[in-house]
Coordinates of C-alpha atoms in Angstrom, one line a residue:
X90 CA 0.0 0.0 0.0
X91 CA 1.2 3.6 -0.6
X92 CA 1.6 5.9 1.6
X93 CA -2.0 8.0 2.6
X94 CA -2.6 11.7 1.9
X95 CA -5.4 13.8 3.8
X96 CA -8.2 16.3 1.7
X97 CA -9.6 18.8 4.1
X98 CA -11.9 19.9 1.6
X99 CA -14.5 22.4 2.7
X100 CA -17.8 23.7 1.1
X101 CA -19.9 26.8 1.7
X102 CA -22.4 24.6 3.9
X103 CA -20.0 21.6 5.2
X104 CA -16.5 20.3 5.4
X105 CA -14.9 16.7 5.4
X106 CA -11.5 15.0 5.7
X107 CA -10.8 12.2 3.2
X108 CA -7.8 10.2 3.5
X109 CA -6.8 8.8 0.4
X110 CA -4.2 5.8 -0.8
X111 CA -3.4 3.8 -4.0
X112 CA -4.0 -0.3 -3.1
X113 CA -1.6 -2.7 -4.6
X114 CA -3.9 -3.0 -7.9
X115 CA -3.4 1.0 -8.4
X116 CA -7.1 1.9 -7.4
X117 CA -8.0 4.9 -5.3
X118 CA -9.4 4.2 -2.3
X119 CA -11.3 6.9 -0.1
X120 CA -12.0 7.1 3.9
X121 CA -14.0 10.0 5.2
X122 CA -12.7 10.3 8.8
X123 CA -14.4 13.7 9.8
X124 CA -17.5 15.6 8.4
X125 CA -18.4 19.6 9.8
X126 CA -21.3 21.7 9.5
X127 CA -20.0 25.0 7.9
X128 CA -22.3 28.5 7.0
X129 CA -22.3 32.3 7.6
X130 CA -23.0 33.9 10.7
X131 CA -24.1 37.4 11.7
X132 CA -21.2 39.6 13.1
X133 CA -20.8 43.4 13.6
X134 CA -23.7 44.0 10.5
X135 CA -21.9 41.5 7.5
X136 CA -22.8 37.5 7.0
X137 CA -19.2 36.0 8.0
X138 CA -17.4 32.9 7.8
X139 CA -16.5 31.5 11.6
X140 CA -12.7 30.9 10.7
X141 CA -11.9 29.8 14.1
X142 CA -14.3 27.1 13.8
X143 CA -12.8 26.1 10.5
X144 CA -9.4 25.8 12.4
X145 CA -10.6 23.6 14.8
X146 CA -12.5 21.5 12.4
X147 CA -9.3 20.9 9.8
X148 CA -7.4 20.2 13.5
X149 CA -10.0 17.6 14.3
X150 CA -10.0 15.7 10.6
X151 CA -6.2 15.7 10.9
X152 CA -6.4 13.9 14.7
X153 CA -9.4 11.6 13.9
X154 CA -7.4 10.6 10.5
X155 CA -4.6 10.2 12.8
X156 CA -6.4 7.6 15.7
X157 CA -7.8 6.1 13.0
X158 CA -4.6 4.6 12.7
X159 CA -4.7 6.3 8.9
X160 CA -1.8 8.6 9.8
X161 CA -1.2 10.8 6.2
X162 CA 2.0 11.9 4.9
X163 CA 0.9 14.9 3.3
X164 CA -2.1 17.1 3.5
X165 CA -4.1 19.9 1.5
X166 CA -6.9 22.1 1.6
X167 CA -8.9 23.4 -0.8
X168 CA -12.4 26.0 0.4
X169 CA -14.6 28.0 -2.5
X170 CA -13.4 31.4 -4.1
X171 CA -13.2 34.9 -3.6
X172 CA -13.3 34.8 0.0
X173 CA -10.4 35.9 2.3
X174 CA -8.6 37.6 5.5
X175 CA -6.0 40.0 6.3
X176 CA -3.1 39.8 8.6
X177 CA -1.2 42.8 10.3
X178 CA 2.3 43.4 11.0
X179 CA 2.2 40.3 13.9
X180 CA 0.4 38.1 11.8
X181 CA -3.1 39.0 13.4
X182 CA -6.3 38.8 11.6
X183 CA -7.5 41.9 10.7
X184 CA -11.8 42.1 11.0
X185 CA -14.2 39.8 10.1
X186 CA -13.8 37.2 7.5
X187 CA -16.7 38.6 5.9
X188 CA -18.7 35.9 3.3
X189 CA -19.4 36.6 -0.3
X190 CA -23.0 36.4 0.3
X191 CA -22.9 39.7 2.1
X192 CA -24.4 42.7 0.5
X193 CA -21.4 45.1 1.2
X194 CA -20.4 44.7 -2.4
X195 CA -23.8 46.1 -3.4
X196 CA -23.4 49.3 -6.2
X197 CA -19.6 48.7 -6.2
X198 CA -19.5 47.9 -9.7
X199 CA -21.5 50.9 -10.6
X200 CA -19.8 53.1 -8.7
X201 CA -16.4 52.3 -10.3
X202 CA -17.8 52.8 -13.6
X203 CA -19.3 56.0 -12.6
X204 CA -16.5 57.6 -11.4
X205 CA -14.1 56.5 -14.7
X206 CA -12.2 53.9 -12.3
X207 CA -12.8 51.0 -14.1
X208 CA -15.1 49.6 -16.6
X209 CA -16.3 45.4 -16.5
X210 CA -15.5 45.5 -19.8
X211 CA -11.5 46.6 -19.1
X212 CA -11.6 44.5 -16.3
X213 CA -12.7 41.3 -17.9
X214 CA -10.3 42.6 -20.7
X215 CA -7.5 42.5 -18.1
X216 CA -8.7 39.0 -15.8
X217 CA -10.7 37.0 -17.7
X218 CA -12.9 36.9 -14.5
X219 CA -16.9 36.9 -15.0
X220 CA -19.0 39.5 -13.4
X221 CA -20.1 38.4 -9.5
X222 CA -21.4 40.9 -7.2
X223 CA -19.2 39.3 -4.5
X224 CA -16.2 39.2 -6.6
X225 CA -12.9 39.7 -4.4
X226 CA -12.2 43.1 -6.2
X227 CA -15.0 44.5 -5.2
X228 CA -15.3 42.8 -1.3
X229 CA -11.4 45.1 -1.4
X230 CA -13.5 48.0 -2.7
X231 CA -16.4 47.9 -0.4
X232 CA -13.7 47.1 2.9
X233 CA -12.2 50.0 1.7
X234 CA -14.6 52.3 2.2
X235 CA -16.0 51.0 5.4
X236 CA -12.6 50.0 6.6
X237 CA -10.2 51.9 5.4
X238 CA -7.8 51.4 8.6
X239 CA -7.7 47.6 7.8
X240 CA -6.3 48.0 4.6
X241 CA -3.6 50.5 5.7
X242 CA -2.9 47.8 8.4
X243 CA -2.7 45.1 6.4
X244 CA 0.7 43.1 5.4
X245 CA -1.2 40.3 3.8
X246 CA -3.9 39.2 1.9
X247 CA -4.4 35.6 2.0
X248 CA -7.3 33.8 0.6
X249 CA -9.1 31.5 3.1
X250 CA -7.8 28.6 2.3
X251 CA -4.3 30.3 2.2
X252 CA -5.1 31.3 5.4
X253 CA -5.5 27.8 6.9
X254 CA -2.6 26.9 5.1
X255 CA -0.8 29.5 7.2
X256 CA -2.1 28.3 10.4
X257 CA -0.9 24.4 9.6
X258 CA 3.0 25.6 8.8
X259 CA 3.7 28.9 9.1
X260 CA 3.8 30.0 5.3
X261 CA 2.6 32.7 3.9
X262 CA 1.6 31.8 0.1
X263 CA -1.4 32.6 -2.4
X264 CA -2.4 29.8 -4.4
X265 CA -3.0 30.6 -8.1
X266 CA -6.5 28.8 -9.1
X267 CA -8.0 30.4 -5.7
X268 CA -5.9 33.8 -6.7
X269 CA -7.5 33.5 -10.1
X270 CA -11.3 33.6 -8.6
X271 CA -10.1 37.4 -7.3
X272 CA -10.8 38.9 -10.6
X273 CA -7.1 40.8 -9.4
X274 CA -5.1 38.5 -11.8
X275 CA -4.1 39.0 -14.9
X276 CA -5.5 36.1 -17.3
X277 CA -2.4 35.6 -19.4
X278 CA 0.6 36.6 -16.7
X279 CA -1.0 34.2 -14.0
X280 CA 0.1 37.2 -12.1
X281 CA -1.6 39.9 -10.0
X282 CA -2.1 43.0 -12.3
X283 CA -0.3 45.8 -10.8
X284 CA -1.6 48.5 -13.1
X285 CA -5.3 46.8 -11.8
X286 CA -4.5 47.3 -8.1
X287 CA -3.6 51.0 -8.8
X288 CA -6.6 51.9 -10.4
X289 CA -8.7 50.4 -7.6
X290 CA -6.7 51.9 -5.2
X291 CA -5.9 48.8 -3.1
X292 CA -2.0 48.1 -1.7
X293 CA -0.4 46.0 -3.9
X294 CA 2.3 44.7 -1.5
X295 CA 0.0 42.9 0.2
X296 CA -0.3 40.4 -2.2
X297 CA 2.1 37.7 -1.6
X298 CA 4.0 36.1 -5.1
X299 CA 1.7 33.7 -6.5
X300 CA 2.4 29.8 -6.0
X301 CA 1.1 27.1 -8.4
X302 CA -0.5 23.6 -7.5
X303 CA 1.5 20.8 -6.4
X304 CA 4.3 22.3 -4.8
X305 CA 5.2 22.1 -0.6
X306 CA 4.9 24.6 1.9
X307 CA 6.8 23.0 4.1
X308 CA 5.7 20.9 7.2
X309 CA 3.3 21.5 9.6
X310 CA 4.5 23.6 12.7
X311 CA 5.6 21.8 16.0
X312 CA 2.9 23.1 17.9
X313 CA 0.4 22.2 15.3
X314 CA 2.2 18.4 14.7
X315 CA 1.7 17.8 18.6
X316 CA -1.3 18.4 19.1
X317 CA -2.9 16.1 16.2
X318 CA -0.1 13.6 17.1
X319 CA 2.1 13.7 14.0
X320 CA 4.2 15.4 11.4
X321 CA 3.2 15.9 7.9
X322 CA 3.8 17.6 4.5
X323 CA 1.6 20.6 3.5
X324 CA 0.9 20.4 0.0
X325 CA -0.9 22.6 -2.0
X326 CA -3.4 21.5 -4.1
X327 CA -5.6 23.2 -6.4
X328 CA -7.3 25.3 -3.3
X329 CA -10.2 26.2 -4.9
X330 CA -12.5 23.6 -5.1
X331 CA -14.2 24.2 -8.4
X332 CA -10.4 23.6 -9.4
X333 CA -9.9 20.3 -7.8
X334 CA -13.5 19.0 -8.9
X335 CA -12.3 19.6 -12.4
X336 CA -9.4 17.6 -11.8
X337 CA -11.6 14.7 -11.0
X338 CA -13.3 14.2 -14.4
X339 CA -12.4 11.1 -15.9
X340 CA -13.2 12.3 -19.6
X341 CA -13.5 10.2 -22.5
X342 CA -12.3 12.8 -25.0
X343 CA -11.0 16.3 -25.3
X344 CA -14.5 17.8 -25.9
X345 CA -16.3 17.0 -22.3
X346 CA -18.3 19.7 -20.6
X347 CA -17.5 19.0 -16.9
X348 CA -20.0 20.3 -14.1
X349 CA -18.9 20.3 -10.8
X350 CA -22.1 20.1 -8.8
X351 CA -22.6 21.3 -5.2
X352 CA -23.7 24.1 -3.7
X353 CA -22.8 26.2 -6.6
X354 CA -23.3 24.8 -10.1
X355 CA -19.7 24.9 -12.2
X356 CA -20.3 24.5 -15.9
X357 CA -17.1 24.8 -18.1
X358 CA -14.2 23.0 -19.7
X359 CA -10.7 23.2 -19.5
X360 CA -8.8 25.5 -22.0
X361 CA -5.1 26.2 -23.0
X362 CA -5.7 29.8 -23.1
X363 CA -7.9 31.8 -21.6
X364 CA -11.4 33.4 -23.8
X365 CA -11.2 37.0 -23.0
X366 CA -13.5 38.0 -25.8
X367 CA -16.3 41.0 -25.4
X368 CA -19.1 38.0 -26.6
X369 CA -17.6 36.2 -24.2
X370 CA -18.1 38.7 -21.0
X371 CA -21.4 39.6 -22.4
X372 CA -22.1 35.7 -22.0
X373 CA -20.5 35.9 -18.1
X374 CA -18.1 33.0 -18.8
X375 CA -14.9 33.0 -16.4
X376 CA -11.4 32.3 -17.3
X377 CA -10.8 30.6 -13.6
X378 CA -7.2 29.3 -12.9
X379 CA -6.3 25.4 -13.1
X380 CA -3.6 23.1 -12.6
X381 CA -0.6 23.2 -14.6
X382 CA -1.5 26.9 -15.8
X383 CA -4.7 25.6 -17.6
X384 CA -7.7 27.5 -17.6
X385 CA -11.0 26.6 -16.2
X386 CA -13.6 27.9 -18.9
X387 CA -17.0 28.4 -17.0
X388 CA -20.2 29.6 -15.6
X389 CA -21.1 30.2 -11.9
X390 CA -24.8 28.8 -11.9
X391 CA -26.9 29.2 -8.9
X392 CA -26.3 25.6 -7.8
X393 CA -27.9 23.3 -5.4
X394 CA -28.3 26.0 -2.7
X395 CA -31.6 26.6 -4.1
X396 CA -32.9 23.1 -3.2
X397 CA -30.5 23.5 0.1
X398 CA -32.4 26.4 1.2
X399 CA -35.6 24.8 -0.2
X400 CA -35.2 21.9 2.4
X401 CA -34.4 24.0 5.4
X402 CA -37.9 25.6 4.9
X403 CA -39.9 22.6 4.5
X404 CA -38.6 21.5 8.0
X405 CA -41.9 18.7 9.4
X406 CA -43.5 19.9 12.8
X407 CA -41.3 18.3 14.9
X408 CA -38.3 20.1 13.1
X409 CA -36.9 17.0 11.1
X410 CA -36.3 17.9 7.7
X411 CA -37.2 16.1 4.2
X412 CA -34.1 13.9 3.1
X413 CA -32.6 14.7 -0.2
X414 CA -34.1 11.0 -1.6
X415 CA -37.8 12.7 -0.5
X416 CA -37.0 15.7 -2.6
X417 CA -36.2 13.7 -5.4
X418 CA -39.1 11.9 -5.3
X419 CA -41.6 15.0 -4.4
X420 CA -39.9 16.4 -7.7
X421 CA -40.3 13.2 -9.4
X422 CA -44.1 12.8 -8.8
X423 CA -44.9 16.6 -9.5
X424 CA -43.5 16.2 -12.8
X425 CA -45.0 13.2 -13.4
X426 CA -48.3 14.7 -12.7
X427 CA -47.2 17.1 -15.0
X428 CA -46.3 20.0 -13.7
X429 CA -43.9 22.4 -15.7
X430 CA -42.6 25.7 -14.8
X431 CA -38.5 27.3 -15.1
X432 CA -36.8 30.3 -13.7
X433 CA -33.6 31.6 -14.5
X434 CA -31.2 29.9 -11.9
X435 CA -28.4 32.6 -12.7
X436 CA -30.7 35.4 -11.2
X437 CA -28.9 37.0 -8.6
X438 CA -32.7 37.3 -6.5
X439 CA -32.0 33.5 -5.6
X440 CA -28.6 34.2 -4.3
X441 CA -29.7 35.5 -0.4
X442 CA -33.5 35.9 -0.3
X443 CA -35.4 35.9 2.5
X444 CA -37.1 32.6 1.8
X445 CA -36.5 30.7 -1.5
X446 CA -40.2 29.0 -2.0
X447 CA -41.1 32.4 -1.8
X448 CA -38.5 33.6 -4.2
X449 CA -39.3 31.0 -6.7
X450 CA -42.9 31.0 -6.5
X451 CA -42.2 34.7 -7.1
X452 CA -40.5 34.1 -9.9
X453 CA -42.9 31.7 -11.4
X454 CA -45.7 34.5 -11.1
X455 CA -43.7 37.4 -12.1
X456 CA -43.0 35.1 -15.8
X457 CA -46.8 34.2 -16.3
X458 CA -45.9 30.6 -15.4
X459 CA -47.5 28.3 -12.9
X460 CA -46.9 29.0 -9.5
X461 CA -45.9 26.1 -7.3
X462 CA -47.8 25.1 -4.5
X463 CA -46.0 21.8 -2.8
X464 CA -43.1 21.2 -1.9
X465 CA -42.5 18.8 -5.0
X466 CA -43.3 21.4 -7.3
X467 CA -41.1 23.7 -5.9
X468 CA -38.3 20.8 -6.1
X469 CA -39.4 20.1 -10.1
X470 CA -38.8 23.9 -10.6
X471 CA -35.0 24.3 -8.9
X472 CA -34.4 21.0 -10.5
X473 CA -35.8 21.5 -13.8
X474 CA -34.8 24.8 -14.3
X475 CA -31.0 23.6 -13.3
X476 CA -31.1 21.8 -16.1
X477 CA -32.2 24.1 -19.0
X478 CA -29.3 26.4 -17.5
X479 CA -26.8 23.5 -18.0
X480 CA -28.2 23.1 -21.9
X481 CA -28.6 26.9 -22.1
X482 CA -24.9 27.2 -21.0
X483 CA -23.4 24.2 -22.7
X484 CA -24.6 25.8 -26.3
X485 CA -22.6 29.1 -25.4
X486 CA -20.3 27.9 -24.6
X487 CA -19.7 25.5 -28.3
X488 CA -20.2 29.0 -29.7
X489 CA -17.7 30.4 -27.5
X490 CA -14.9 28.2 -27.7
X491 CA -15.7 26.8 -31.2
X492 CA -16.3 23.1 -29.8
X493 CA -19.2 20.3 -30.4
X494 CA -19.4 19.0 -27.1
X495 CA -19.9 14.8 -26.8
X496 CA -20.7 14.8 -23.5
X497 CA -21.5 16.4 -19.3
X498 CA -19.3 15.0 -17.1
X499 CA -20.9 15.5 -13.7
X500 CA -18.5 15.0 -10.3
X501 CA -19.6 16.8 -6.6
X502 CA -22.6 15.6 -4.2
X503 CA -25.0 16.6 -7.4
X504 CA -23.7 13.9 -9.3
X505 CA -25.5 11.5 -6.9
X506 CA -28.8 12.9 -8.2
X507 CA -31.0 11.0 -10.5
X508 CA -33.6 12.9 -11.6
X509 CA -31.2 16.2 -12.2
X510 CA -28.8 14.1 -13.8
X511 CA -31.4 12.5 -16.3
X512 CA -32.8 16.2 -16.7
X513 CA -29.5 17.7 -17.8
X514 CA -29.1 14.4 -20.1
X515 CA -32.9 15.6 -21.7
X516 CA -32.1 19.4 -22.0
X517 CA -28.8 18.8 -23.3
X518 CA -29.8 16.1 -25.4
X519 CA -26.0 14.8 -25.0
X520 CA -24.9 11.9 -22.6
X521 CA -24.3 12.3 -19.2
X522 CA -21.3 10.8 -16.8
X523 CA -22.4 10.8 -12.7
X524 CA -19.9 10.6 -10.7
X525 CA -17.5 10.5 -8.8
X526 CA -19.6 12.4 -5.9
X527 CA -16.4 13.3 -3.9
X528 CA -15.0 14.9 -7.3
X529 CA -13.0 17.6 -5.0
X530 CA -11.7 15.7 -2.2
X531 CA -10.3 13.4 -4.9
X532 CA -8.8 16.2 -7.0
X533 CA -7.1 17.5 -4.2
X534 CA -5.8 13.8 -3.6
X535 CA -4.7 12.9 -6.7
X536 CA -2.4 16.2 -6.6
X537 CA -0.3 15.2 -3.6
X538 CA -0.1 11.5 -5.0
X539 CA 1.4 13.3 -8.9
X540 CA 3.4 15.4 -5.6
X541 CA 4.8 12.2 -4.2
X542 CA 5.3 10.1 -7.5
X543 CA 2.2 7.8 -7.0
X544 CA 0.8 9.1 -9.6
X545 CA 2.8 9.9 -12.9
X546 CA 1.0 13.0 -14.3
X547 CA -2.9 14.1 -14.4
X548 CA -4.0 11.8 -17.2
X549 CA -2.9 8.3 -15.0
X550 CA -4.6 9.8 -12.4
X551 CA -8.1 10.2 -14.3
X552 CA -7.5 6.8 -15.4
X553 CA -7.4 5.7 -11.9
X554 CA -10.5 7.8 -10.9
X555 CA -12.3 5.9 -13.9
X556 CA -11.0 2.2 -12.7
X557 CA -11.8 3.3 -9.3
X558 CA -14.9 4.3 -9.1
X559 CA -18.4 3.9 -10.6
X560 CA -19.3 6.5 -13.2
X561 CA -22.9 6.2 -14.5
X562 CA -23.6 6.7 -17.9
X563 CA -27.1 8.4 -18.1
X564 CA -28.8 8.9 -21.6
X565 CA -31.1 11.4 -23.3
X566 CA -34.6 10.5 -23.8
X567 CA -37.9 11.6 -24.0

């Protein structure tokens, strides 16, 4: 047996630690030894991340892999995007790690154009990076004029899962595919874009030297290494996790359409060079950073926090909630009985609202559709309407890049679900690939194995993934 690496890989709504280790036949093999609740809190006005509890819980999976008697000998972390914290002079955190579902960043984009600072159109020019509300560029803006004394205290900027990274060994370092997701670096130098920082007034020498994928930080601090029992390698991998999903596709060709599916939905490919086109910013595709200086050519679709959110307020008397297998099957039966209504799942009213079945039987009304009553038809809506986003997005995106797609290659917890997988096959009218459902606990993985020599390159370790685990074919029909 080889030796076993450690994915703390952590989500917008939960984390988990996966150890991971090649058997003598060469097949991957996967054992979750900690799972964490994760979500935003109210602090001092802003939704924020509780990075302390984060800490602990990447502490925790490294001492429960660890008396599990499935001691690692490396270890990575990979979070989502745009996100981060800064240190001062003594390495302190500086405010709130503020989450990108706040609305500080609300009118930022406007106001920079207003004021001649910056159009989207020279900043996609400049990044590659699709237009978010929340993207890091403008969470720097909006800080700045709240906080202005944080920035001029700051000596870093480290992304969250940079951060972490930090706490585990003591370096400093921001990871290019989680850089990327800043919309602060440039799209061909892989670089941060000086001239950029200037014109949004933020400190440029807060922004550490970009490091790629795969290489070591170093080991993890003594104090650290005591406490969970042992020593290890910390080893970056792709940190953001959209970045590792991809990296878990086993594709059958060089024309796949890969969707990473979770609480965001990631539709893209990968690319040599990035598509910084005007048609393409007008289409809000993103030019994200991947390993080995690829490009991760995508859309940011509203994802399965709809259906998250959808199940938290359908919570029984007793306050159980429905399981995602009763969803399904709510879904199933409404549209069985026939009921058919879509809304546009890259509306930004679904990203926060107040109550989601509100929001899409809002939605519904507000397009002359029908308005869902039950919980199943609210389901068959977020499900349904997922889907003609995917097929919506997947022919842009041949038109875009110039490709005939053959097939969606679907990896994450969504992966997992039939009915939305045999939607996406119907609306895309092209065959779909489920699985694997822990796409970015495995990318991250199969990074420190190509890090160790267990793995020769990327393409032995999707051809592991594919002899590894079982990837179900699902085909368009009627």
């Amino acid at each position: 047996m080889a030796s076993r690496h450690l994915a703390i890989d952590i989500g917008a709504s939960s984390g988990r630690a996966i150890v991971g280790e090649l058997d003598e036949q060469g097949r991957l093999r996967l054992t979750e030894v900690h799972r964490f609740e994760n979500g935003l809190l109210r602090r001092n006005g802003h939704l924020c991340w509780d990075i302390d509890a984060l800490w602990e819980s990447v502490l925790h999976g490294l001492t429960a892999a660890h008396e599990q008697g499935l001691t690692p000998t490396t270890v990575g972390i990979d979070t989502w995007g745009v996100d981060f914290v800064l240190l001062d002079a003594q390495d302190r955190r500086l405010g709130d790690a503020v989450g990108y579902r706040d609305a500080r960043t609300q009118g930022v984009r406007e106001e920079l154009e207003r004021t001649g600072a910056l159009t989207f159109q020279e900043h996609y020019a400049r990044t590659g990076i699709q237009y978010q509300p929340f993207n890091t560029a403008y969470q720097l803006c909006a800080l700045k004029r709240e906080h202005l004394e944080q920035l001029a205290a700051a000596h870093a900027f480290l992304m969250v899962p940079d951060y972490l990274n930090f706490l585990l060994c003591g370096e400093k370092a921001n990871e290019y595919t989680n850089a990327s997701t800043t919309a602060l670096v440039g799209a061909t130098s892989r670089d941060w874009d000086r001239e950029l920082l200037g014109r949004l007034g933020l400190p440029a020498d807060i922004f550490l030297p970009v490091r790629m994928p795969g290489c070591s930080l170093g080991h993890l601090r003594p104090d650290v290494a005591r406490r969970v029992g042992f020593d290890a390698e910390v080893v970056l991998p792709a940190t953001h996790d959209t970045g590792s999903a991809f990296l878990a596709v086993p594709t059958r060709d060089d024309h796949a359409a890969f969707l990473s599916s979770g609480t965001w939905s990631l539709l893209g490919t990968e690319l040599a060079a990035p598509v910084t086109t005007p048609s393409s910013a007008a289409a809000n595709f993103t030019n994200e950073g991947g390993y080995q200086a690829r490009y991760r050519y995508l859309k940011n679709i509203m994802g399965l926090w709809m259906i998250q959110c959808v199940r938290h307020e359908s919570a029984r008397p007793d306050g159980t909630l429905p399981s995602w297998g009763e969803l399904v099957s709510a879904a199933e039966f409404a549209h069985r009985q026939g009921f058919r209504a879509l809304v546009d799942a890259e509306d930004t009213r679904f990203l926060s609202p107040r109550s989601m079945v509100a929001e899409v039987r809002a939605a519904c009304s507000d397009a002359g559709q029908p308005v869902p009553a039950t919980t199943g038809e609210v389901a068959c809506v977020v499900y349904d309407s997922l889907a003609a986003d995917y097929a919506r997005t997947v022919h842009q995106m041949e038109g875009l890049t110039d490709t005939s797609f053959t097939s969606v290659n679907i990896v994450g917890g969504g992966s997992a679900n039939a009915y939305l997988n045999q939607a996406t096959a119907n609306a895309c009218n092209l065959p779909v690939y489920a699985g694997p459902t822990e796409g970015t606990a495995l990318g991250n993985l199969i990074v420190q194995m190509i890090h160790a020599g267990e793995l020769e390159d990327l393409a032995s370790a999707r051809a592991a993934i594919a002899s590894s685990f079982d990837i179900k074919e699902v085909l368009p029909h009627e």
